[in-house]
CSV table of C-alpha atoms in Angstrom, one decimal:
chain,number,residue,atom,x,y,z
A,50,MET,CA,-132.4,-109.0,-200.6
A,51,LEU,CA,-131.8,-105.3,-201.3
A,52,LEU,CA,-128.1,-105.9,-200.8
A,53,PHE,CA,-128.2,-108.7,-203.3
A,54,PHE,CA,-129.8,-106.6,-206.0
A,55,PHE,CA,-127.4,-103.8,-205.3
A,56,ILE,CA,-124.4,-106.2,-205.8
A,57,VAL,CA,-126.0,-107.6,-209.0
A,58,LYS,CA,-126.5,-104.1,-210.4
A,59,ILE,CA,-122.9,-103.1,-209.7
A,60,TRP,CA,-121.7,-106.3,-211.4
A,61,PHE,CA,-123.8,-105.5,-214.5
A,62,CYS,CA,-122.5,-101.9,-214.6
A,63,PHE,CA,-118.9,-103.3,-214.4
A,64,PHE,CA,-119.7,-105.7,-217.2
A,65,ASP,CA,-121.1,-102.9,-219.4
A,66,CYS,CA,-118.1,-100.7,-218.8
A,67,THR,CA,-115.8,-103.6,-219.6
A,68,ALA,CA,-117.7,-104.3,-222.8
A,69,VAL,CA,-117.6,-100.6,-223.8
A,70,ALA,CA,-113.8,-100.5,-223.1
A,71,ARG,CA,-113.3,-103.6,-225.2
A,72,SER,CA,-115.4,-102.1,-228.1
A,73,PHE,CA,-113.3,-98.9,-228.0
A,74,LEU,CA,-110.1,-101.0,-228.1
A,75,GLN,CA,-111.4,-103.0,-231.0
A,76,VAL,CA,-112.3,-99.8,-232.9
A,77,ALA,CA,-108.8,-98.4,-232.1
A,78,ALA,CA,-107.2,-101.6,-233.4
A,79,THR,CA,-109.2,-101.5,-236.6
A,80,GLU,CA,-108.4,-97.8,-237.2
A,81,GLU,CA,-104.7,-98.5,-237.0
A,82,VAL,CA,-105.0,-100.7,-240.1
A,83,ALA,CA,-106.5,-98.2,-242.4
A,84,SER,CA,-108.0,-99.3,-245.7
A,85,PRO,CA,-106.2,-98.0,-248.8
A,86,LEU,CA,-107.6,-94.9,-250.6
A,87,ARG,CA,-109.7,-96.1,-253.6
A,88,VAL,CA,-111.8,-93.1,-254.7
A,89,VAL,CA,-112.0,-89.4,-254.2
A,90,GLN,CA,-115.6,-88.3,-254.2
A,91,ILE,CA,-116.1,-84.6,-255.1
A,92,GLU,CA,-119.2,-82.6,-255.0
A,93,GLY,CA,-120.1,-80.9,-258.3
A,94,LEU,CA,-120.2,-77.5,-256.6
A,95,VAL,CA,-116.6,-78.0,-255.4
A,96,ILE,CA,-115.5,-78.7,-259.0
A,97,LEU,CA,-117.2,-75.6,-260.2
A,98,LYS,CA,-115.5,-73.5,-257.5
A,99,ILE,CA,-112.1,-74.9,-258.4
A,100,ILE,CA,-112.6,-74.2,-262.1
A,101,LYS,CA,-113.9,-70.7,-261.5
A,102,HIS,CA,-110.9,-69.8,-259.2
A,103,CYS,CA,-108.3,-71.2,-261.6
A,104,LYS,CA,-109.7,-69.6,-264.7
A,105,GLU,CA,-110.1,-66.2,-263.1
A,106,PHE,CA,-106.4,-65.9,-262.3
A,107,SER,CA,-105.1,-67.9,-265.3
A,108,PRO,CA,-102.2,-68.0,-266.4
A,109,ALA,CA,-101.1,-67.3,-262.8
A,110,LEU,CA,-101.0,-70.4,-260.6
A,111,VAL,CA,-103.4,-70.5,-257.6
A,112,THR,CA,-104.1,-72.9,-254.7
A,113,GLY,CA,-106.9,-73.5,-252.3
A,114,GLN,CA,-108.0,-75.7,-249.4
A,115,LEU,CA,-110.1,-78.9,-249.7
A,116,LEU,CA,-112.5,-79.8,-246.9
A,117,GLY,CA,-114.4,-83.0,-246.4
A,118,LEU,CA,-114.5,-86.3,-244.7
A,119,ASP,CA,-112.3,-89.4,-244.7
A,120,VAL,CA,-114.7,-92.4,-244.7
A,121,GLY,CA,-113.0,-95.8,-245.1
A,122,SER,CA,-111.5,-96.1,-248.6
A,123,VAL,CA,-113.4,-93.0,-249.9
A,124,LEU,CA,-112.2,-89.4,-249.4
A,125,GLU,CA,-115.2,-87.1,-249.6
A,126,VAL,CA,-114.5,-83.5,-250.7
A,127,THR,CA,-117.6,-81.5,-249.8
A,128,ASN,CA,-116.3,-77.9,-249.8
A,129,CYS,CA,-113.3,-75.7,-250.7
A,130,PHE,CA,-112.1,-72.2,-250.4
A,131,PRO,CA,-109.3,-70.3,-252.3
A,132,PHE,CA,-106.0,-69.1,-250.8
A,133,PRO,CA,-104.9,-65.5,-251.3
A,134,ILE,CA,-102.0,-65.1,-253.7
A,135,ARG,CA,-98.9,-65.6,-251.7
A,136,GLU,CA,-95.9,-63.3,-251.8
A,137,GLU,CA,-92.4,-63.5,-250.3
A,138,ASP,CA,-93.2,-61.1,-247.4
A,139,GLU,CA,-93.4,-62.9,-244.1
A,140,GLU,CA,-96.2,-60.6,-242.8
A,141,ILE,CA,-98.3,-61.5,-245.9
A,142,GLU,CA,-97.6,-65.2,-245.4
A,143,ALA,CA,-98.7,-64.8,-241.7
A,144,ASP,CA,-101.9,-63.1,-242.9
A,145,GLY,CA,-102.5,-66.0,-245.3
A,146,ALA,CA,-102.3,-68.5,-242.4
A,147,ASN,CA,-104.6,-66.4,-240.3
A,148,TYR,CA,-107.0,-66.1,-243.2
A,149,GLN,CA,-107.1,-69.9,-243.5
A,150,LEU,CA,-107.8,-70.4,-239.8
A,151,GLU,CA,-110.5,-67.7,-239.9
A,152,MET,CA,-112.2,-69.4,-242.9
A,153,MET,CA,-112.3,-72.8,-241.2
A,154,ARG,CA,-113.7,-71.2,-238.0
A,155,CYS,CA,-116.5,-69.5,-240.0
A,156,LEU,CA,-117.3,-72.7,-241.8
A,157,ARG,CA,-117.5,-74.6,-238.5
A,158,GLU,CA,-119.9,-72.0,-237.1
A,159,VAL,CA,-122.3,-72.5,-239.9
A,160,ASN,CA,-122.1,-76.3,-239.5
A,161,VAL,CA,-120.1,-77.0,-242.7
A,162,ASP,CA,-117.4,-79.6,-243.0
A,163,ASN,CA,-114.2,-78.0,-242.0
A,164,ASN,CA,-111.9,-81.0,-241.9
A,165,THR,CA,-108.9,-80.5,-244.1
A,166,VAL,CA,-108.4,-83.4,-246.6
A,167,GLY,CA,-105.9,-81.7,-249.0
A,168,TRP,CA,-105.6,-78.8,-251.3
A,169,TYR,CA,-106.1,-78.0,-255.0
A,170,GLN,CA,-103.8,-76.1,-257.4
A,171,SER,CA,-103.8,-75.0,-261.0
A,172,THR,CA,-101.1,-76.0,-263.4
A,173,LEU,CA,-99.9,-75.0,-266.9
A,174,LEU,CA,-100.0,-77.9,-269.4
A,175,GLY,CA,-99.3,-80.5,-266.6
A,176,SER,CA,-96.2,-78.9,-265.2
A,177,PHE,CA,-96.9,-79.8,-261.6
A,178,GLN,CA,-94.4,-82.6,-260.8
A,179,THR,CA,-91.9,-80.6,-258.8
A,180,VAL,CA,-90.0,-80.8,-255.5
A,181,GLU,CA,-92.3,-78.1,-254.0
A,182,LEU,CA,-95.3,-80.3,-254.6
A,183,ILE,CA,-93.6,-83.2,-252.7
A,184,GLU,CA,-92.6,-80.9,-249.8
A,185,THR,CA,-96.2,-79.7,-249.5
A,186,PHE,CA,-97.4,-83.3,-249.5
A,187,MET,CA,-95.0,-84.1,-246.7
A,188,ASN,CA,-96.1,-81.1,-244.7
A,189,TYR,CA,-99.7,-82.1,-244.9
A,190,GLN,CA,-98.8,-85.7,-244.1
A,191,GLU,CA,-97.5,-84.7,-240.7
A,192,ASN,CA,-100.9,-83.6,-239.5
A,193,ILE,CA,-103.3,-85.5,-241.8
A,194,ARG,CA,-103.3,-89.2,-242.2
A,195,ARG,CA,-104.6,-89.2,-245.8
A,196,CYS,CA,-104.7,-86.2,-248.1
A,197,VAL,CA,-104.8,-85.6,-251.8
A,198,CYS,CA,-104.0,-82.8,-254.2
A,199,ILE,CA,-106.5,-81.9,-257.0
A,200,ILE,CA,-104.7,-80.7,-260.1
A,201,TYR,CA,-106.7,-78.6,-262.6
A,202,ASP,CA,-105.2,-77.5,-266.0
A,203,PRO,CA,-107.2,-74.6,-267.6
A,204,LEU,CA,-105.3,-74.7,-270.9
A,205,LYS,CA,-105.8,-78.4,-271.4
A,206,SER,CA,-109.5,-78.1,-270.4
A,207,ASN,CA,-109.9,-75.7,-273.4
A,208,GLN,CA,-109.3,-78.7,-275.7
A,209,GLY,CA,-112.6,-80.2,-274.7
A,210,VAL,CA,-111.5,-82.4,-271.8
A,211,LEU,CA,-111.9,-81.8,-268.1
A,212,ALA,CA,-108.2,-81.8,-267.0
A,213,LEU,CA,-108.8,-82.7,-263.4
A,214,LYS,CA,-106.9,-85.4,-261.5
A,215,ALA,CA,-106.3,-86.4,-257.9
A,216,LEU,CA,-102.8,-87.3,-256.8
A,217,LYS,CA,-101.1,-88.6,-253.7
A,218,LEU,CA,-97.6,-89.7,-252.9
A,219,SER,CA,-96.9,-93.5,-252.8
A,220,ASP,CA,-96.1,-94.9,-249.4
A,221,SER,CA,-92.8,-96.4,-250.5
A,222,PHE,CA,-91.7,-93.0,-251.9
A,223,MET,CA,-92.7,-91.2,-248.7
A,224,GLU,CA,-90.7,-93.7,-246.6
A,225,LEU,CA,-87.6,-93.1,-248.8
A,226,TYR,CA,-88.1,-89.3,-248.8
A,227,ARG,CA,-88.0,-89.2,-245.0
A,228,THR,CA,-84.5,-90.7,-245.1
A,229,ASN,CA,-83.5,-88.3,-247.9
A,230,ASN,CA,-81.4,-91.1,-249.5
A,231,PHE,CA,-82.0,-91.3,-253.3
A,232,THR,CA,-78.9,-93.1,-254.3
A,233,GLY,CA,-79.0,-95.8,-257.0
A,234,GLU,CA,-78.4,-98.6,-254.4
A,235,LYS,CA,-81.2,-97.5,-252.2
A,236,LEU,CA,-83.6,-97.1,-255.1
A,237,ARG,CA,-82.8,-100.7,-256.3
A,238,GLU,CA,-83.2,-102.0,-252.8
A,239,LYS,CA,-86.7,-100.4,-252.6
A,240,ASN,CA,-87.5,-101.3,-256.2
A,241,LEU,CA,-88.6,-97.7,-256.8
A,242,SER,CA,-88.7,-96.1,-260.3
A,243,TRP,CA,-89.8,-92.8,-261.6
A,244,VAL,CA,-93.4,-94.0,-262.2
A,245,ASP,CA,-93.8,-94.9,-258.4
A,246,ILE,CA,-93.6,-91.3,-257.1
A,247,PHE,CA,-97.2,-90.3,-257.5
A,248,GLU,CA,-100.4,-92.3,-257.4
A,249,GLU,CA,-103.5,-91.1,-259.3
A,250,ILE,CA,-106.7,-91.7,-257.5
A,251,PRO,CA,-110.0,-92.1,-259.5
A,252,ILE,CA,-112.4,-89.1,-259.1
A,253,LYS,CA,-116.1,-89.6,-258.7
A,254,VAL,CA,-118.4,-86.6,-259.0
A,255,SER,CA,-121.4,-86.7,-256.8
A,256,ASN,CA,-124.5,-84.5,-256.6
A,257,SER,CA,-127.5,-84.4,-254.4
A,258,ALA,CA,-130.8,-85.8,-255.7
A,259,LEU,CA,-132.3,-82.3,-256.0
A,260,ILE,CA,-129.3,-81.0,-258.1
A,261,SER,CA,-129.4,-84.1,-260.3
A,262,ALA,CA,-133.1,-83.7,-261.0
A,263,PHE,CA,-132.6,-80.0,-261.8
A,264,MET,CA,-129.8,-80.8,-264.2
A,265,THR,CA,-131.9,-83.4,-265.9
A,266,GLU,CA,-134.6,-80.8,-266.5
A,267,LEU,CA,-132.1,-78.3,-267.9
A,268,GLU,CA,-130.4,-80.8,-270.2
A,269,ALA,CA,-133.4,-81.3,-272.5
A,270,ASP,CA,-133.9,-77.6,-273.2
A,271,THR,CA,-130.2,-76.7,-273.4
A,272,PRO,CA,-129.3,-75.4,-276.9
A,273,VAL,CA,-126.0,-76.1,-278.6
A,274,VAL,CA,-123.5,-73.5,-277.4
A,275,GLN,CA,-120.3,-72.2,-278.8
A,276,CYS,CA,-118.1,-74.6,-276.7
A,277,ASP,CA,-119.7,-77.6,-278.5
A,278,TYR,CA,-118.4,-76.2,-281.8
A,279,ASP,CA,-115.0,-75.4,-280.3
A,280,ARG,CA,-114.3,-79.1,-279.9
A,281,LEU,CA,-114.3,-79.4,-283.7
A,282,GLN,CA,-111.6,-76.8,-284.2
A,283,LEU,CA,-108.8,-78.3,-286.4
A,284,SER,CA,-106.1,-75.9,-285.2
A,285,THR,CA,-104.1,-77.4,-282.3
A,286,SER,CA,-100.9,-75.6,-283.1
A,287,PRO,CA,-100.7,-73.3,-280.0
A,288,PHE,CA,-101.3,-76.3,-277.6
A,289,LEU,CA,-98.7,-78.5,-279.4
A,290,GLU,CA,-96.2,-75.7,-279.6
A,291,ARG,CA,-96.3,-75.0,-275.9
A,292,ASN,CA,-96.0,-78.8,-275.1
A,293,MET,CA,-93.0,-79.1,-277.4
A,294,GLU,CA,-91.4,-76.1,-275.8
A,295,PHE,CA,-91.8,-77.5,-272.3
A,296,LEU,CA,-90.7,-80.9,-273.6
A,297,ILE,CA,-87.5,-79.4,-275.0
A,298,GLU,CA,-86.8,-77.6,-271.7
A,299,CYS,CA,-87.2,-80.9,-269.8
A,300,MET,CA,-84.9,-82.7,-272.2
A,301,TYR,CA,-82.3,-80.1,-271.6
A,302,ASP,CA,-82.7,-80.4,-267.8
A,303,LEU,CA,-82.5,-84.1,-268.0
A,304,SER,CA,-79.2,-83.9,-270.0
A,305,MET,CA,-77.8,-81.6,-267.3
A,306,GLU,CA,-78.7,-84.2,-264.7
A,307,GLN,CA,-77.0,-86.9,-266.7
A,308,GLN,CA,-73.9,-84.8,-266.9
A,309,LYS,CA,-73.8,-84.6,-263.1
A,310,PHE,CA,-73.9,-88.4,-262.9
A,311,GLN,CA,-71.3,-88.8,-265.6
A,312,TYR,CA,-69.0,-86.4,-263.7
A,313,TYR,CA,-69.7,-88.4,-260.5
A,314,TYR,CA,-68.8,-91.8,-262.1
A,315,ARG,CA,-65.8,-90.3,-263.8
A,316,ASN,CA,-64.5,-89.1,-260.4
A,317,LEU,CA,-65.4,-92.4,-258.8
A,318,SER,CA,-63.4,-94.3,-261.4
A,319,ARG,CA,-60.5,-92.0,-260.9
A,320,GLN,CA,-60.6,-92.5,-257.2
A,321,GLN,CA,-60.8,-96.3,-257.5
A,322,GLY,CA,-57.7,-96.2,-259.7
A,323,GLN,CA,-55.9,-94.1,-257.0
A,324,GLN,CA,-57.0,-96.5,-254.3
A,325,GLN,CA,-55.6,-99.5,-256.2
A,326,ALA,CA,-52.3,-97.7,-256.9
A,327,TRP,CA,-52.0,-96.7,-253.2
A,328,LEU,CA,-52.8,-100.3,-252.1
A,329,GLN,CA,-50.1,-101.7,-254.4
A,330,LYS,CA,-47.6,-99.3,-253.1
A,331,ARG,CA,-48.5,-100.1,-249.4
A,332,ARG,CA,-48.3,-103.9,-250.1
A,333,ALA,CA,-44.9,-103.5,-251.6
A,334,GLU,CA,-43.8,-101.4,-248.6
A,335,ASN,CA,-45.2,-104.1,-246.2
A,336,MET,CA,-43.3,-106.8,-248.0
A,337,ALA,CA,-40.1,-104.8,-247.6
A,338,ARG,CA,-40.9,-104.2,-243.9
A,339,LYS,CA,-41.6,-107.9,-243.4
A,340,ALA,CA,-38.3,-108.8,-244.9
A,341,THR,CA,-36.5,-106.5,-242.4
A,342,GLY,CA,-38.6,-107.9,-239.5
A,343,GLU,CA,-40.7,-104.8,-238.9
A,344,GLU,CA,-44.5,-104.7,-238.3
A,345,PRO,CA,-46.6,-104.2,-241.5
A,346,LEU,CA,-48.6,-101.1,-241.9
A,347,PRO,CA,-52.4,-101.2,-242.3
A,348,GLU,CA,-53.6,-101.4,-245.9
A,349,GLU,CA,-56.4,-98.9,-245.4
A,350,ASP,CA,-55.8,-95.4,-244.0
A,351,PRO,CA,-59.1,-93.6,-243.2
A,352,SER,CA,-57.2,-90.3,-242.9
A,353,ASN,CA,-56.1,-90.6,-246.6
A,354,PRO,CA,-58.3,-88.5,-248.8
A,355,VAL,CA,-58.1,-91.2,-251.4
A,356,PHE,CA,-60.4,-93.4,-249.3
A,357,LYS,CA,-62.9,-90.6,-248.6
A,358,PRO,CA,-66.3,-91.7,-250.2
A,359,LEU,CA,-67.6,-89.4,-252.8
A,360,PRO,CA,-71.2,-88.2,-252.3
A,361,GLU,CA,-73.5,-89.6,-254.9
A,362,PRO,CA,-75.9,-87.0,-256.4
A,363,SER,CA,-79.6,-87.4,-255.7
A,364,ARG,CA,-81.7,-89.0,-258.4
A,365,LEU,CA,-84.9,-87.3,-257.3
A,366,ASP,CA,-84.7,-84.4,-259.7
A,367,SER,CA,-84.0,-86.8,-262.6
A,368,PHE,CA,-87.0,-88.9,-261.6
A,369,LEU,CA,-89.3,-85.8,-261.5
A,370,ILE,CA,-88.0,-84.6,-264.9
A,371,THR,CA,-88.5,-88.0,-266.4
A,372,ASN,CA,-92.0,-88.1,-265.1
A,373,GLN,CA,-92.7,-84.7,-266.5
A,374,ILE,CA,-91.4,-85.7,-269.9
A,375,SER,CA,-93.7,-88.7,-269.9
A,376,ASN,CA,-96.6,-86.4,-269.1
A,377,TYR,CA,-95.8,-84.1,-272.0
A,378,CYS,CA,-95.5,-87.0,-274.4
A,379,ASN,CA,-98.8,-88.4,-273.3
A,380,GLN,CA,-100.5,-85.0,-273.8
A,381,ILE,CA,-99.0,-84.6,-277.3
A,382,ASN,CA,-100.1,-88.1,-278.2
A,383,GLY,CA,-103.6,-87.5,-277.0
A,384,VAL,CA,-103.9,-84.2,-278.9
A,385,ALA,CA,-102.5,-85.7,-282.0
A,386,GLY,CA,-105.0,-88.6,-281.9
A,387,GLN,CA,-107.9,-86.2,-281.5
A,388,SER,CA,-106.7,-84.1,-284.3
A,389,PHE,CA,-106.6,-87.1,-286.7
A,390,SER,CA,-110.1,-88.0,-285.7
A,391,ARG,CA,-111.3,-84.4,-286.5
A,392,LEU,CA,-109.5,-84.5,-289.9
A,393,TYR,CA,-111.1,-87.8,-290.9
A,394,LEU,CA,-114.5,-86.4,-289.8
A,395,THR,CA,-113.9,-83.2,-291.9
A,396,LYS,CA,-112.8,-85.3,-294.9
A,397,ALA,CA,-115.9,-87.4,-294.7
A,398,LEU,CA,-118.1,-84.3,-294.5
A,399,HIS,CA,-116.4,-82.8,-297.6
A,400,GLU,CA,-116.8,-86.1,-299.5
A,401,ASN,CA,-120.5,-86.2,-298.7
């Protein structure tokens, strides 16, 4: 009887281990098919830290680390810390890396979320769509499954709008970037345009119940401050002028990129004409050799420089410049619309 119970106990233990192993396999299988990122949930304190860091060093551009948790389709940002201002010296860059590791170790010791979920950076009038940003995304992507970049614009925020956005690279663009093939044929094959480089993720600000209750108590007694009147300023000339200057620079850069493609297609057309002339000459020579009973020569000669393919210039820079131009145009349109609203409001006040 004791032997029987011992065998039954072993069998149940084996069954439990098998069930646990199956459950782990099911969890692993479900984790492989990750749900797409829908929302970036940021703590209110994190946003205040980002704003404080960016405004203290404005107009210099600064960056920092985002810490939090990746939960399903929501990326929670619960903490952040700034990076020291980087310089070209290798020793200073090494010190910056050590500083980052030391900060994460200290946060882990005090039981604070120390999982890297991305980084934040400041920008000047939305001038963030660069190759450096894409390279940083790819470097983060090698170690982190999902990461975002929080962009904060202090100058645009002075216009009365919180200029904060969360960006990530699209999956189709990252796949194409790994191959480093941005030719026109490859872009048409992937159906990729300049609007498909970045994806903007909605931001949701969250606070604890205690902070929400405290803010509710403060809101009733808060007097009107100067920033409330600043929103009614009619002068938007400095902001519009800077946007127009950056827009003109982008238009010049785009025209330079177009000249590269015009030069490429001009050389390609010239090469195709040389190839046709060489083929006609070779065919006439083969007809003469055939008449004399000799073997014809091949119509294509890879060693001939005429048949060497010309490298097509990359379209990545032109895509980024076009994206930046669209951003400047949207900013100018938004500021102009707000200015008209203020003018109509002022006109109504004068009439009354």
